[in-house]
Structure formats: structure tokens, C-alpha cells
Short mmCIF file of C-alpha atoms in Angstrom, two decimals:
data_model
loop_
_atom_site.label_atom_id
_atom_site.label_comp_id
_atom_site.label_asym_id
_atom_site.label_seq_id
_atom_site.Cartn_x
_atom_site.Cartn_y
_atom_site.Cartn_z
CA MET K 994 0.45 -0.12 0.24
CA ILE K 995 1.47 3.06 -1.30
CA LYS K 996 0.80 6.38 1.54
CA VAL K 997 0.07 9.12 -0.07
CA ALA K 998 0.29 13.19 0.84
CA VAL K 999 -1.64 15.64 -1.47
CA THR K 1000 -0.82 19.39 -1.34
CA GLY K 1001 -3.66 21.62 -2.58
CA ALA K 1002 -6.29 19.29 -0.96
CA ALA K 1003 -8.70 21.49 -1.55
CA GLY K 1004 -7.77 22.83 -5.34
CA ARG K 1005 -9.54 20.76 -8.43
CA MET K 1006 -6.42 18.98 -9.09
CA GLY K 1007 -5.81 17.86 -5.55
CA SER K 1008 -9.39 17.00 -4.34
CA GLY K 1009 -9.25 15.08 -7.97
CA ILE K 1010 -6.58 13.05 -6.68
CA ILE K 1011 -8.48 12.01 -3.66
CA LYS K 1012 -11.08 10.91 -4.85
CA LYS K 1013 -9.45 8.63 -7.77
CA ILE K 1014 -7.11 7.24 -4.76
CA SER K 1015 -10.48 5.93 -2.92
CA GLU K 1016 -11.45 4.20 -5.53
CA LEU K 1017 -7.79 2.09 -5.46
CA ASP K 1018 -6.85 -0.56 -3.66
CA ASP K 1019 -3.28 -0.31 -3.90
CA MET K 1020 -2.51 3.58 -2.28
CA GLU K 1021 -4.37 5.45 0.22
CA VAL K 1022 -4.31 9.14 1.33
CA VAL K 1023 -2.77 9.54 4.71
CA ALA K 1024 -2.07 13.51 4.69
CA ALA K 1025 -4.17 16.59 3.16
CA ILE K 1026 -2.42 19.66 2.94
CA GLU K 1027 -3.76 23.40 2.06
CA MET K 1028 -1.90 26.56 2.34
CA PRO K 1029 -0.48 28.14 5.82
CA ASN K 1030 -3.28 28.77 8.07
CA THR K 1031 -6.34 27.21 6.12
CA PRO K 1032 -9.72 27.88 7.54
CA LEU K 1033 -10.45 24.61 6.13
CA ALA K 1034 -8.10 22.58 8.85
CA GLY K 1035 -9.77 19.70 10.59
CA ILE K 1036 -12.07 19.40 8.01
CA ASP K 1037 -12.34 15.74 6.32
CA ALA K 1038 -10.86 15.40 2.91
CA GLY K 1039 -13.26 13.44 1.30
CA GLN K 1040 -15.79 15.89 1.88
CA LYS K 1041 -13.60 18.74 0.23
CA ALA K 1042 -13.47 15.77 -2.69
CA GLY K 1043 -17.10 15.04 -2.31
CA ILE K 1044 -16.95 11.78 -1.14
CA ASP K 1045 -17.62 10.05 2.05
CA ASP K 1046 -15.48 10.84 5.11
CA ILE K 1047 -11.91 9.42 4.67
CA GLY K 1048 -10.71 9.69 8.10
CA VAL K 1049 -8.26 12.18 7.07
CA LYS K 1050 -8.39 15.58 8.41
CA ILE K 1051 -6.67 18.98 6.16
CA THR K 1052 -4.01 20.45 7.38
CA GLY K 1053 -2.02 23.57 6.88
CA SER K 1054 1.34 23.49 5.45
CA GLN K 1055 2.39 25.49 8.48
CA ASP K 1056 2.68 22.18 9.65
CA LEU K 1057 4.08 20.12 6.86
CA ARG K 1058 6.71 18.76 8.80
CA LYS K 1059 4.63 17.14 11.78
CA THR K 1060 2.44 15.84 9.70
CA LEU K 1061 4.37 14.24 6.76
CA GLU K 1062 6.10 12.47 9.57
CA SER K 1063 3.21 11.61 11.73
CA SER K 1064 1.21 10.13 8.59
CA GLU K 1065 4.47 8.08 7.33
CA ALA K 1066 3.67 8.98 3.89
CA ASP K 1067 5.76 7.34 1.16
CA VAL K 1068 5.14 10.36 -1.22
CA LEU K 1069 3.68 13.40 -1.34
CA VAL K 1070 1.33 15.12 -4.83
CA ASP K 1071 1.43 18.59 -5.80
CA PHE K 1072 -0.07 20.21 -8.29
CA THR K 1073 0.02 23.90 -6.57
CA ILE K 1074 1.73 26.94 -7.76
CA ALA K 1075 5.15 27.30 -8.45
CA HIS K 1076 6.51 29.70 -5.13
CA ALA K 1077 5.07 26.88 -2.53
CA ALA K 1078 5.78 23.69 -4.61
CA VAL K 1079 9.50 24.93 -3.85
CA GLU K 1080 9.00 25.38 -0.13
CA THR K 1081 7.28 22.26 -0.20
CA ILE K 1082 9.51 19.98 -2.27
CA LYS K 1083 11.97 21.35 0.43
CA ILE K 1084 10.15 19.79 3.60
CA ALA K 1085 8.96 16.85 1.77
CA THR K 1086 12.86 15.80 0.55
CA SER K 1087 13.95 16.65 3.71
CA CYS K 1088 11.81 14.29 5.94
CA GLY K 1089 12.91 11.39 2.80
CA VAL K 1090 9.67 11.41 1.11
CA GLY K 1091 9.41 11.06 -2.78
CA VAL K 1092 7.90 13.20 -4.71
CA VAL K 1093 4.35 13.51 -8.10
CA VAL K 1094 4.94 17.12 -8.77
CA GLY K 1095 2.71 18.62 -11.98
CA THR K 1096 2.89 22.39 -10.78
CA THR K 1097 4.23 24.48 -13.56
CA GLY K 1098 5.80 28.12 -13.52
CA PHE K 1099 8.94 27.14 -11.81
CA SER K 1100 12.02 29.82 -12.72
CA ASP K 1101 15.02 28.13 -13.75
CA GLU K 1102 16.12 28.83 -10.78
CA GLN K 1103 13.59 27.15 -8.97
CA MET K 1104 13.71 24.41 -10.36
CA GLU K 1105 17.34 24.54 -9.72
CA GLU K 1106 16.78 24.25 -6.42
CA ASN K 1107 14.34 21.24 -6.91
CA ILE K 1108 16.15 19.29 -8.26
CA ASN K 1109 19.20 19.86 -6.00
CA ASN K 1110 16.85 19.14 -3.02
CA ILE K 1111 15.99 15.43 -4.55
CA GLU K 1112 19.60 14.97 -5.44
CA ASN K 1113 20.20 15.79 -2.29
CA ASN K 1114 18.25 13.68 0.13
CA ASN K 1115 18.44 10.79 -2.27
CA VAL K 1116 14.42 10.11 -2.95
CA PRO K 1117 12.71 9.14 -5.43
CA ALA K 1118 10.42 11.87 -7.69
CA VAL K 1119 8.66 12.54 -10.87
CA ILE K 1120 8.03 16.49 -12.04
CA SER K 1121 6.09 17.22 -15.18
CA SER K 1122 4.56 20.29 -16.88
CA ASN K 1123 1.65 18.29 -18.28
CA MET K 1124 0.99 14.38 -16.48
CA SER K 1125 -1.74 13.54 -19.71
CA ILE K 1126 -0.46 10.54 -21.19
CA GLY K 1127 -1.13 11.77 -24.18
CA VAL K 1128 0.53 15.18 -24.73
CA ASN K 1129 3.43 13.02 -23.60
CA VAL K 1130 3.20 10.99 -26.69
CA PHE K 1131 2.24 14.62 -28.22
CA PHE K 1132 5.96 15.89 -27.71
CA ASN K 1133 7.60 13.06 -28.70
CA THR K 1134 5.71 13.17 -32.10
CA LEU K 1135 6.50 16.71 -32.50
CA LYS K 1136 10.10 15.05 -32.04
CA SER K 1137 9.30 13.51 -35.95
CA LEU K 1138 7.15 16.64 -36.99
CA SER K 1139 10.03 18.63 -36.09
CA GLN K 1140 12.96 16.91 -37.97
CA LEU K 1141 10.54 16.62 -41.18
CA LEU K 1142 9.67 20.18 -41.27
CA TYR K 1143 12.30 21.92 -39.83
CA ASP K 1144 12.04 24.55 -42.57
CA TYR K 1145 8.85 25.64 -41.93
CA ASP K 1146 7.94 28.67 -39.75
CA ILE K 1147 6.56 27.07 -36.41
CA GLU K 1148 4.13 28.90 -33.71
CA ILE K 1149 2.64 27.29 -30.91
CA ILE K 1150 -0.98 27.94 -29.38
CA GLU K 1151 -2.62 27.33 -25.84
CA ALA K 1152 -5.69 28.12 -24.03
CA HIS K 1153 -6.77 27.57 -20.22
CA HIS K 1154 -9.57 28.16 -18.37
CA ASN K 1155 -9.23 32.03 -16.55
CA GLN K 1156 -8.30 30.52 -13.58
CA LYS K 1157 -4.39 30.13 -14.68
CA LYS K 1158 -2.07 32.10 -12.92
CA ASP K 1159 1.12 31.15 -15.45
CA ALA K 1160 1.52 32.27 -19.17
CA PRO K 1161 2.64 30.48 -21.20
CA SER K 1162 1.75 26.99 -19.83
CA GLY K 1163 4.44 24.75 -18.91
CA THR K 1164 3.39 22.38 -21.91
CA ALA K 1165 3.44 24.88 -24.11
CA MET K 1166 6.77 25.97 -22.44
CA THR K 1167 7.22 21.99 -23.11
CA ALA K 1168 6.56 21.55 -26.18
CA PHE K 1169 8.55 24.89 -26.94
CA GLU K 1170 11.57 23.14 -25.88
CA VAL K 1171 11.31 19.91 -27.74
CA ILE K 1172 10.94 21.58 -30.69
CA ALA K 1173 13.98 23.94 -30.28
CA ASN K 1174 16.02 20.97 -29.01
CA GLU K 1175 15.00 18.79 -32.18
CA LEU K 1176 16.27 21.76 -34.28
CA ASN K 1177 19.21 22.36 -32.58
CA ARG K 1178 17.92 26.42 -31.53
CA ASN K 1179 19.10 27.94 -28.88
CA PRO K 1180 15.50 28.25 -26.47
CA GLU K 1181 16.77 31.88 -25.05
CA GLU K 1182 16.57 33.15 -28.81
CA VAL K 1183 14.50 32.27 -30.48
CA GLY K 1184 11.59 32.16 -28.67
CA ILE K 1185 8.88 34.77 -29.09
CA PHE K 1186 5.94 35.21 -26.63
CA GLY K 1187 2.99 37.17 -28.29
CA ARG K 1188 3.57 40.63 -31.26
CA LYS K 1189 2.90 43.96 -30.84
CA GLY K 1190 3.00 46.61 -33.03
CA MET K 1191 5.85 47.36 -35.49
CA VAL K 1192 7.80 43.99 -34.63
CA GLY K 1193 9.69 43.66 -38.31
CA LYS K 1194 9.27 40.35 -40.41
CA ARG K 1195 8.91 37.23 -39.18
CA THR K 1196 12.56 35.19 -39.10
CA LYS K 1197 13.21 31.58 -40.18
CA GLU K 1198 14.41 30.46 -36.63
CA GLU K 1199 11.69 32.41 -33.91
CA ILE K 1200 9.19 29.85 -32.76
CA GLY K 1201 6.12 31.61 -31.59
CA LEU K 1202 4.31 31.22 -28.25
CA HIS K 1203 0.33 32.61 -27.90
CA ALA K 1204 -1.56 32.51 -25.02
CA ILE K 1205 -5.67 31.88 -24.69
CA ARG K 1206 -7.24 32.49 -21.05
CA GLY K 1207 -11.23 32.20 -21.03
CA GLY K 1208 -13.80 30.37 -19.25
CA ASP K 1209 -13.23 26.40 -18.19
CA ILE K 1210 -11.04 25.53 -21.04
CA VAL K 1211 -9.12 22.48 -19.71
CA GLY K 1212 -5.93 22.69 -21.79
CA ASP K 1213 -6.24 23.57 -25.68
CA HIS K 1214 -2.22 23.21 -26.96
CA THR K 1215 -1.57 23.51 -31.21
CA VAL K 1216 1.60 23.57 -32.89
CA MET K 1217 1.34 25.22 -36.67
CA PHE K 1218 3.66 24.25 -38.84
CA VAL K 1219 2.94 26.46 -41.96
CA GLY K 1220 5.17 26.30 -45.22
CA GLU K 1221 4.12 27.71 -48.80
CA GLY K 1222 0.73 27.37 -49.83
CA GLU K 1223 -0.20 24.41 -46.36
CA ARG K 1224 -0.03 24.02 -42.92
CA ILE K 1225 0.33 21.03 -40.69
CA GLU K 1226 -1.81 21.73 -37.08
CA PHE K 1227 -0.77 18.85 -34.85
CA LYS K 1228 -3.08 19.83 -31.76
CA HIS K 1229 -3.77 18.19 -28.34
CA GLN K 1230 -7.09 18.97 -26.21
CA ALA K 1231 -7.77 18.04 -22.90
CA HIS K 1232 -11.49 17.33 -22.44
CA THR K 1233 -11.76 16.47 -18.29
CA ARG K 1234 -8.45 16.84 -15.23
CA GLU K 1235 -9.02 12.90 -14.99
CA VAL K 1236 -6.17 13.31 -17.78
CA PHE K 1237 -4.39 14.47 -15.52
CA ILE K 1238 -5.31 12.71 -12.64
CA ALA K 1239 -4.22 9.71 -14.65
CA GLY K 1240 -1.32 10.50 -15.08
CA ALA K 1241 -0.11 11.56 -11.35
CA ILE K 1242 -1.28 7.78 -10.16
CA ARG K 1243 1.03 5.93 -12.97
CA ALA K 1244 3.39 8.59 -11.68
CA ILE K 1245 2.79 7.98 -7.51
CA ARG K 1246 3.03 3.84 -8.60
CA TYR K 1247 6.50 4.25 -10.12
CA ILE K 1248 7.65 6.36 -7.45
CA PRO K 1249 8.29 3.42 -5.06
CA ASN K 1250 10.26 1.68 -7.83
CA ALA K 1251 12.32 4.88 -9.12
CA LYS K 1252 15.93 5.98 -9.02
CA CYS K 1253 16.43 7.34 -6.20
CA GLY K 1254 18.31 11.11 -5.85
CA VAL K 1255 16.81 11.36 -9.56
CA VAL K 1256 14.55 13.35 -11.07
CA SER K 1257 11.85 11.08 -13.51
CA SER K 1258 10.11 12.40 -15.87
CA ILE K 1259 6.58 11.31 -17.16
CA ASN K 1260 8.14 9.43 -20.08
CA ASP K 1261 10.06 7.61 -17.48
CA VAL K 1262 6.88 6.22 -16.29
CA LEU K 1263 5.36 5.52 -19.28
CA GLY K 1264 8.07 3.55 -20.57
CA ILE K 1265 9.10 6.30 -23.76
CA LYS K 1266 12.24 6.72 -24.78
#
């Protein structure tokens, strides 16, 4: 039985993960964490997930270390926001707890700190900008398309709900990096994030990224390869957060047998080379 701690326990992803785990026989939720000094403290996490009580009370993240130690969690799952997740990962890894992280928006410095904490504390970890199985097939297919369509203009368009705080999405950024690396282009030099005004003629090297926010869009990602007289649009659409939850569950199952002190990707979880 895998003992799981969930941060952002009352959020969309957190409560969805708690609900899904309650249906499984090989793992259980042993800790549910929310923001510091949360007014939800003491409420059963099952109630916030829309299910029966599971016997796990929500606690504030100011008590994270104590909560992890008393619950004897094997893995902590984090789908929150970057600045909070950095501190969560620091504490969890120092407690010897493995981590599954789907949070996006980390700066390079924050990600470096995450990796250092994982390596220095020698714990297993999975970090992915998108836990969807389909999206990770999408990333791998982009490698082949980029090789074939290397001389086409490339633009990336992503759309998400109006509550998403970071832009472009972590998934769009991963797609961008996959394409740039495949084409031997420096991501620091070729990314164009939206356009306004007299920006000049498009260069052949640049890759455009554009973010749309509205309503309850779960997650749409389109990569356009535009040539002379034709274009190919390669798209992934998430219809429900269940696709991310399914990937997170696979990542949780992967943790007990994962290499310690190494940051694995969802590709490792899925066995995609």
C-alpha cells in the first residue's frame, strides 16, 4: 500500500486525486495539506473531494513537516503554484518523502533548487509540466514532425481556463523546448511570446508562443507548422482533468521502484524513449 500526501487538497486537482485514490486498492491518502493556517483545517479531506469521509483531516502547510512525519507518507503529490511548491518539495525531500510534481511555472532557479533538494536528499521524484499520457505522446511526435518540417514556420498556441495564473503554460513551454532542441536552436534566442506593434518581418528561426485564457478550458495546445501553400496543425485537447489525474496515479505507482536522487519524467513513467 502506497501512502500518499496531497497538497492543494481542496483544489481542483488535489480533490480529484484524493477522490481517485479512494477508489483504488494499492494506495491511500494519509495526509491532506492546504495553504498556511487554512480555515479548512480539521475538515475531512473526503468532504472537500465530494466523497464520504476518509478519516484524514486537512492541515495547514505551516505544519507540513509534522504532518508528513506523523502520517509516514511515502510520496507527496503537488499540483499547486510554483513558489509554494518549492518550499513543499524542500520539506518533503528533507523528510525522505518521494515527490510527484505537476505544478508549472517554475523559474530556472526554482527548478534548480527542486532538483538539488531531490538529489541531496536521495529521494525518488517525478516532475512533469503535464501528466497527461496523450500530451506526452504529443511531445514525442513533435520530435519527428520537427525533423521532417524543419524549414516551416512554427507557432504554438495554448488555451486554458481563466483561473490559470502562469503563461505560457508549462506544456506549451515544454513543446517549445522539444522543438527548439530538435532543431538545434537556442530556446533563449528564438522564443517570441506574442506580438504587438511594428515587430518586423518574421525570422525563419523564431518560434512563436501565444496564450489564450477564458472560461473553463481545461487545456488546448496546438502547434502550427506553416509552409508555402500549406500548413499542418498538430493539436492536443484535454476534455477533463481526469487525464492529468490518471497520469499522476501512474507516477505515484512508479515512485516505489524509481531511482532515488533522480528526477524522472512522465516519459520514464510511461516507458517512452
